[in-house]
Amino acid sequence: MVFEEPLILHHCAQSNEYFHWIEHLNSFESFLSKKPPQYNLRADLQPLKKLISVGLEKIGYTEQAKKIGLCSTEIELNNKIIEQYTDETSLYYDVNKFLRDCHLYQDGNFNTDDTESFDNALAPWILQLNVAIRQKPTFEQKVYRGTNLSQEDIEKYTESELFVWAPFVSASKSKEECFGGNVLFEIFTESAMSLNDKRYPRDISLFSKFKEEEEVLFPVACAYRVHYVKKEDALTTIGVATVDYN
């Protein structure tokens, strides 16, 4: 099983030389040196906005591209991208499908020479969202995610099993916001340290399109370990912990 982030995104980051997109990969060393990563742009904003906007327009997200172009500061850009993600339009689904496909591709017969052929116009937007959330506060308590799963999928979550959720993963600070499905994930951490700054989700509730959901967001390609599975009537509760030390 691949525990790395999609190499397709690394290819995009390296091609465009935006260091802040991959800064989390050195976060452990940064924290040890007492210089935690800032995840901020070290270059002119205009080329970055253009790169993101062109990618969005290329696959039909003209309105989102237009709003990116209107941002005048990096903070405004980051908040707009977070809002666009939480709006749950088809952009939300396309982003997460692309990330899942990348992960499945790497988990199979992956050849690093194939990265360019599997590139995607959404990569700059995804990479900027991945740093935008890291500029928000961590939320260090248990969070919750409700969903509907088939019995076959539920049975894939077995105690002590390690797995990766390849996309961004939304959760809520409020357990009550997550009922309605047949599965409730309770998410916490087992990591005493964090190699890639994936130990905790980021609190984006103030910037989400739906503030009442009290949303937090995990970065792409976080690894988790199943700690427990409990069945009560029609609801299955699955406790999973982030693993960011291997």
Short mmCIF file of C-alpha atoms in Angstrom, two decimals:
data_model
loop_
_atom_site.label_atom_id
_atom_site.label_comp_id
_atom_site.label_asym_id
_atom_site.label_seq_id
_atom_site.Cartn_x
_atom_site.Cartn_y
_atom_site.Cartn_z
CA MET A 1 0.00 0.00 0.00
CA VAL A 2 1.28 3.47 -0.92
CA PHE A 3 1.55 5.86 2.03
CA GLU A 4 2.99 8.75 0.05
CA GLU A 5 1.21 11.71 -1.45
CA PRO A 6 0.41 11.51 -5.16
CA LEU A 7 3.60 11.83 -7.20
CA ILE A 8 1.50 13.64 -9.78
CA LEU A 9 1.25 16.55 -7.33
CA HIS A 10 4.99 16.44 -6.65
CA HIS A 11 5.57 16.63 -10.40
CA CYS A 12 3.43 19.79 -10.58
CA ALA A 13 5.13 21.34 -7.53
CA GLN A 14 8.61 20.67 -8.89
CA SER A 15 7.70 21.92 -12.36
CA ASN A 16 6.50 25.24 -10.96
CA GLU A 17 9.04 25.56 -8.12
CA TYR A 18 6.60 26.68 -5.43
CA PHE A 19 8.42 25.54 -2.29
CA HIS A 20 5.46 26.18 0.02
CA TRP A 21 3.50 23.41 -1.76
CA ILE A 22 5.91 20.74 -0.45
CA GLU A 23 7.09 22.43 2.75
CA HIS A 24 5.21 19.94 4.95
CA LEU A 25 7.57 17.18 3.79
CA ASN A 26 10.28 18.83 5.91
CA SER A 27 8.00 19.83 8.77
CA PHE A 28 9.53 17.46 11.34
CA GLU A 29 13.03 18.89 10.84
CA SER A 30 11.54 22.41 10.93
CA PHE A 31 9.83 21.80 14.26
CA LEU A 32 13.03 20.31 15.71
CA SER A 33 14.90 23.46 14.73
CA LYS A 34 12.10 25.53 16.29
CA LYS A 35 11.30 27.07 12.92
CA PRO A 36 7.91 25.56 12.08
CA PRO A 37 6.84 25.76 8.44
CA GLN A 38 4.84 28.85 7.51
CA TYR A 39 3.35 27.55 4.24
CA ASN A 40 3.43 31.00 2.71
CA LEU A 41 4.29 32.05 -0.83
CA ARG A 42 7.83 33.38 -1.38
CA ALA A 43 7.10 34.84 -4.79
CA ASP A 44 4.75 37.16 -6.64
CA LEU A 45 1.08 36.29 -6.21
CA GLN A 46 -0.01 37.06 -9.77
CA PRO A 47 1.69 34.10 -11.54
CA LEU A 48 0.32 31.70 -8.92
CA LYS A 49 -3.22 33.02 -9.39
CA LYS A 50 -2.84 32.70 -13.15
CA LEU A 51 -1.58 29.13 -12.89
CA ILE A 52 -4.53 28.12 -10.70
CA SER A 53 -7.08 30.03 -12.81
CA VAL A 54 -5.85 28.62 -16.12
CA GLY A 55 -6.14 25.10 -14.72
CA LEU A 56 -9.69 25.71 -13.54
CA GLU A 57 -10.75 27.25 -16.86
CA LYS A 58 -9.19 24.38 -18.80
CA ILE A 59 -11.71 21.92 -17.34
CA GLY A 60 -14.71 24.24 -17.31
CA TYR A 61 -14.65 25.91 -13.89
CA THR A 62 -14.83 29.42 -15.33
CA GLU A 63 -16.70 31.01 -12.43
CA GLN A 64 -14.27 29.65 -9.84
CA ALA A 65 -11.32 30.80 -11.97
CA LYS A 66 -12.78 34.29 -12.17
CA LYS A 67 -13.06 34.52 -8.38
CA ILE A 68 -9.47 33.33 -7.95
CA GLY A 69 -8.37 36.11 -10.30
CA LEU A 70 -10.10 38.73 -8.14
CA CYS A 71 -8.12 37.83 -5.00
CA SER A 72 -5.67 40.57 -4.07
CA THR A 73 -3.72 38.86 -1.26
CA GLU A 74 -2.47 35.37 -0.50
CA ILE A 75 -4.77 35.14 2.53
CA GLU A 76 -7.75 36.07 0.37
CA LEU A 77 -6.71 33.47 -2.22
CA ASN A 78 -6.42 30.74 0.41
CA ASN A 79 -9.76 31.55 1.99
CA LYS A 80 -11.45 31.58 -1.42
CA ILE A 81 -10.05 28.14 -2.31
CA ILE A 82 -11.24 26.73 1.03
CA GLU A 83 -14.69 28.19 0.39
CA GLN A 84 -14.76 26.71 -3.13
CA TYR A 85 -13.87 23.28 -1.78
CA THR A 86 -16.52 23.32 0.95
CA ASP A 87 -19.21 24.50 -1.48
CA GLU A 88 -19.56 20.83 -2.56
CA THR A 89 -20.06 21.59 -6.23
CA SER A 90 -18.77 19.21 -8.90
CA LEU A 91 -15.32 20.75 -8.26
CA TYR A 92 -15.31 19.08 -4.83
CA TYR A 93 -16.08 15.69 -6.40
CA ASP A 94 -13.61 16.09 -9.28
CA VAL A 95 -10.78 16.98 -6.89
CA ASN A 96 -11.34 13.99 -4.65
CA LYS A 97 -11.89 11.59 -7.56
CA PHE A 98 -8.58 12.70 -9.06
CA LEU A 99 -6.79 12.14 -5.74
CA ARG A 100 -8.34 8.68 -5.33
CA ASP A 101 -7.40 7.76 -8.91
CA CYS A 102 -3.82 8.94 -8.33
CA HIS A 103 -3.53 6.81 -5.22
CA LEU A 104 -4.94 3.70 -6.92
CA TYR A 105 -2.58 4.27 -9.84
CA GLN A 106 0.47 4.41 -7.54
CA ASP A 107 -0.78 1.40 -5.60
CA GLY A 108 -0.80 -0.64 -8.80
CA ASN A 109 1.81 -1.02 -11.52
CA PHE A 110 3.19 2.47 -11.08
CA ASN A 111 6.00 3.85 -13.21
CA THR A 112 7.39 7.25 -12.26
CA ASP A 113 7.92 7.96 -15.97
CA ASP A 114 4.13 8.05 -16.33
CA THR A 115 3.59 11.09 -14.07
CA GLU A 116 3.28 13.59 -16.92
CA SER A 117 0.68 11.50 -18.74
CA PHE A 118 -1.40 11.37 -15.55
CA ASP A 119 -1.13 15.09 -14.80
CA ASN A 120 -4.25 17.15 -14.19
CA ALA A 121 -5.15 20.82 -14.57
CA LEU A 122 -6.54 20.80 -11.02
CA ALA A 123 -3.12 20.06 -9.48
CA PRO A 124 -2.19 23.72 -8.73
CA TRP A 125 -5.58 24.34 -7.07
CA ILE A 126 -5.22 21.13 -5.01
CA LEU A 127 -1.67 21.98 -3.92
CA GLN A 128 -2.71 25.47 -2.86
CA LEU A 129 -5.64 24.09 -0.86
CA ASN A 130 -3.25 21.65 0.80
CA VAL A 131 -1.17 24.57 2.11
CA ALA A 132 -4.13 26.91 2.68
CA ILE A 133 -5.60 24.61 5.33
CA ARG A 134 -2.21 24.24 7.01
CA GLN A 135 -2.24 27.98 7.70
CA LYS A 136 -5.35 27.47 9.82
CA PRO A 137 -5.30 26.31 13.48
CA THR A 138 -4.98 22.62 14.29
CA PHE A 139 -7.90 20.98 16.10
CA GLU A 140 -6.51 18.46 18.57
CA GLN A 141 -9.65 16.81 19.90
CA LYS A 142 -11.67 13.90 18.53
CA VAL A 143 -13.61 14.73 15.35
CA TYR A 144 -16.44 12.94 13.56
CA ARG A 145 -17.39 11.97 10.03
CA GLY A 146 -20.74 10.48 9.10
CA THR A 147 -21.37 8.54 5.91
CA ASN A 148 -23.28 5.67 4.30
CA LEU A 149 -21.32 2.53 3.42
CA SER A 150 -22.25 -0.88 2.09
CA GLN A 151 -21.74 -3.86 4.39
CA GLU A 152 -18.90 -4.97 2.12
CA ASP A 153 -17.09 -1.65 2.62
CA ILE A 154 -17.73 -1.63 6.37
CA GLU A 155 -16.08 -5.04 6.66
CA LYS A 156 -12.87 -3.64 5.14
CA TYR A 157 -12.27 -1.72 8.39
CA THR A 158 -10.78 -4.29 10.74
CA GLU A 159 -8.99 -3.62 14.02
CA SER A 160 -5.28 -2.64 13.66
CA GLU A 161 -5.62 -2.32 9.88
CA LEU A 162 -3.63 0.54 8.30
CA PHE A 163 -5.16 2.41 5.38
CA VAL A 164 -4.95 5.69 3.49
CA TRP A 165 -7.74 8.09 2.63
CA ALA A 166 -6.24 9.62 -0.50
CA PRO A 167 -8.47 12.72 -0.84
CA PHE A 168 -8.98 15.62 1.52
CA VAL A 169 -11.14 14.34 4.37
CA SER A 170 -13.81 16.53 5.94
CA ALA A 171 -14.97 15.96 9.50
CA SER A 172 -16.84 17.91 12.15
CA LYS A 173 -16.09 19.07 15.66
CA SER A 174 -19.72 18.27 16.44
CA LYS A 175 -20.83 14.65 16.73
CA GLU A 176 -24.46 15.72 16.32
CA GLU A 177 -23.70 17.11 12.83
CA CYS A 178 -22.64 13.65 11.63
CA PHE A 179 -25.65 11.45 12.29
CA GLY A 180 -27.96 10.38 9.47
CA GLY A 181 -25.80 7.73 7.81
CA ASN A 182 -25.16 4.14 8.81
CA VAL A 183 -21.49 4.73 9.73
CA LEU A 184 -19.89 7.19 12.13
CA PHE A 185 -16.12 7.59 12.04
CA GLU A 186 -14.49 8.86 15.24
CA ILE A 187 -11.08 10.27 14.30
CA PHE A 188 -8.22 11.01 16.69
CA THR A 189 -4.42 10.54 16.67
CA GLU A 190 -2.01 7.91 17.90
CA SER A 191 1.09 9.83 16.80
CA ALA A 192 3.35 11.33 19.46
CA MET A 193 5.11 13.22 16.71
CA SER A 194 4.37 14.30 13.16
CA LEU A 195 6.69 13.74 10.22
CA ASN A 196 4.59 15.42 7.53
CA ASP A 197 2.30 17.70 9.55
CA LYS A 198 -0.68 15.34 9.20
CA ARG A 199 -1.27 14.56 12.86
CA TYR A 200 -4.31 16.81 13.29
CA PRO A 201 -6.94 18.32 11.00
CA ARG A 202 -7.20 22.05 10.44
CA ASP A 203 -10.15 24.06 11.71
CA ILE A 204 -11.72 25.69 8.64
CA SER A 205 -15.13 26.30 10.22
CA LEU A 206 -14.85 30.09 9.91
CA PHE A 207 -14.07 29.87 6.19
CA SER A 208 -16.36 27.02 5.16
CA LYS A 209 -19.38 27.68 2.95
CA PHE A 210 -21.50 25.98 5.63
CA LYS A 211 -20.25 27.31 8.97
CA GLU A 212 -22.89 25.46 10.96
CA GLU A 213 -21.17 22.16 10.10
CA GLU A 214 -18.15 23.10 12.28
CA GLU A 215 -15.89 21.63 9.65
CA VAL A 216 -12.28 20.54 9.98
CA LEU A 217 -10.22 19.24 7.08
CA PHE A 218 -7.41 16.69 6.89
CA PRO A 219 -4.71 17.14 4.20
CA VAL A 220 -4.41 14.77 1.25
CA ALA A 221 -3.17 11.21 1.67
CA CYS A 222 -3.34 10.82 5.45
CA ALA A 223 -2.72 7.35 6.88
CA TYR A 224 -4.97 5.92 9.59
CA ARG A 225 -5.13 2.86 11.82
CA VAL A 226 -8.41 1.24 12.85
CA HIS A 227 -8.66 1.12 16.66
CA TYR A 228 -12.19 -0.23 17.11
CA VAL A 229 -15.40 -1.14 15.31
CA LYS A 230 -18.66 -1.06 17.25
CA LYS A 231 -22.09 -2.05 16.02
CA GLU A 232 -25.24 -0.73 17.70
CA ASP A 233 -28.56 -1.27 15.94
CA ALA A 234 -28.23 0.23 12.45
CA LEU A 235 -25.15 2.34 13.27
CA THR A 236 -21.54 1.18 12.98
CA THR A 237 -18.99 3.35 14.81
CA ILE A 238 -15.41 3.05 13.58
CA GLY A 239 -12.57 4.61 15.56
CA VAL A 240 -9.53 5.51 13.46
CA ALA A 241 -6.32 7.31 14.39
CA THR A 242 -3.98 9.34 12.20
CA VAL A 243 -0.55 7.76 11.74
CA ASP A 244 2.16 10.24 10.77
CA TYR A 245 5.39 8.72 11.97
CA ASN A 246 6.30 6.06 9.40
#
